[in-house]
C-alpha cells in the first residue's frame, strides 16, 4: 500500500505521458519501484475520487451577495502587461 502522496504524484506524472514513462521516471527519481499497472490503478483511483468530489461540490459560489465587496479599482498584471478598469 502506497501513501496518498505517492499515489497523487504517480498519477500526476502519468497524466502527462504514458504509464510506462511514469514508471520509468519514478524508478529513476525515487526509491520507489512501481509497475505501470500499479500506476494505472492509482490514476483510476484518484480520478474516481476527483469525480466524486466534483459531483458533490457546489456549482457556484455560495457567498451571499451582501457579503461581497465591490472593488473600486482592479489592477491585473500578466507578462509585463498591466490592464486597469
C-alpha positions as CSV (number, residue, x, y, z in Angstrom):
1,X,0.0,0.0,0.0
2,X,1.4,3.4,-1.0
3,X,0.8,6.7,0.7
4,X,-1.8,9.1,-0.9
5,X,1.1,11.5,-1.7
6,X,2.9,8.8,-3.7
7,X,-0.3,7.9,-5.5
8,X,-1.0,11.5,-6.3
9,X,2.5,12.2,-7.7
10,X,2.4,8.9,-9.7
11,X,-0.9,9.9,-11.2
12,X,0.4,13.4,-11.9
13,X,3.4,12.1,-13.8
14,X,1.2,9.6,-15.7
15,X,-1.3,12.3,-16.7
16,X,1.4,13.9,-18.9
17,X,2.5,10.8,-20.7
18,X,2.2,7.0,-20.6
19,X,2.1,4.8,-17.6
20,X,5.4,3.2,-18.7
21,X,7.1,6.6,-18.9
22,X,5.8,7.4,-15.4
23,X,7.1,4.0,-14.2
24,X,10.5,4.9,-15.6
25,X,10.5,8.3,-14.1
26,X,9.5,7.1,-10.7
27,X,12.2,4.3,-10.8
28,X,14.9,6.8,-11.8
29,X,13.9,9.6,-9.4
30,X,12.7,7.9,-6.2
31,X,13.5,5.0,-4.0
32,X,10.1,3.5,-5.0
33,X,9.5,0.9,-7.7
34,X,6.0,1.0,-9.2
35,X,4.8,-1.0,-12.2
36,X,2.9,0.7,-15.0
37,X,-0.1,-1.4,-13.9
38,X,0.1,-0.1,-10.4
39,X,0.4,3.5,-11.7
40,X,-2.7,2.9,-13.9
41,X,-4.7,1.7,-10.8
42,X,-3.5,4.7,-8.8
43,X,-4.6,7.0,-11.6
44,X,-8.0,5.4,-11.8
45,X,-8.5,5.6,-8.0
46,X,-7.6,9.3,-7.9
47,X,-9.7,10.0,-11.0
48,X,-12.7,8.4,-9.2
49,X,-12.1,10.5,-6.1
50,X,-11.9,13.7,-8.1
51,X,-15.1,12.8,-10.0
52,X,-16.9,12.1,-6.7
53,X,-15.8,15.4,-5.3
54,X,-16.8,17.2,-8.5
55,X,-20.2,15.6,-8.5
56,X,-20.9,16.7,-4.9
57,X,-19.2,20.2,-4.9
58,X,-21.4,23.2,-5.2
59,X,-21.8,24.5,-8.7
60,X,-21.4,28.1,-7.8
61,X,-20.0,30.4,-5.2
62,X,-22.4,30.3,-2.2
63,X,-21.2,33.6,-0.6
64,X,-24.2,35.8,-0.2
65,X,-24.2,38.9,-2.4
66,X,-24.4,41.2,0.6
67,X,-21.2,39.7,2.0
68,X,-19.2,40.5,-1.2
69,X,-17.4,43.8,-1.6
70,X,-17.2,45.9,-4.7
71,X,-13.6,46.8,-5.7
72,X,-13.3,50.4,-7.0
73,X,-10.2,49.7,-9.0
74,X,-8.8,46.4,-10.1
75,X,-5.2,46.1,-11.3
76,X,-4.3,42.9,-13.2
77,X,-0.7,42.3,-14.4
78,X,0.5,39.4,-16.5
79,X,3.6,39.0,-18.6
80,X,4.5,42.6,-18.1
81,X,1.2,43.9,-19.4
82,X,-1.0,45.9,-17.0
83,X,-4.7,46.4,-17.6
84,X,-6.9,48.7,-15.4
85,X,-10.6,49.3,-15.4
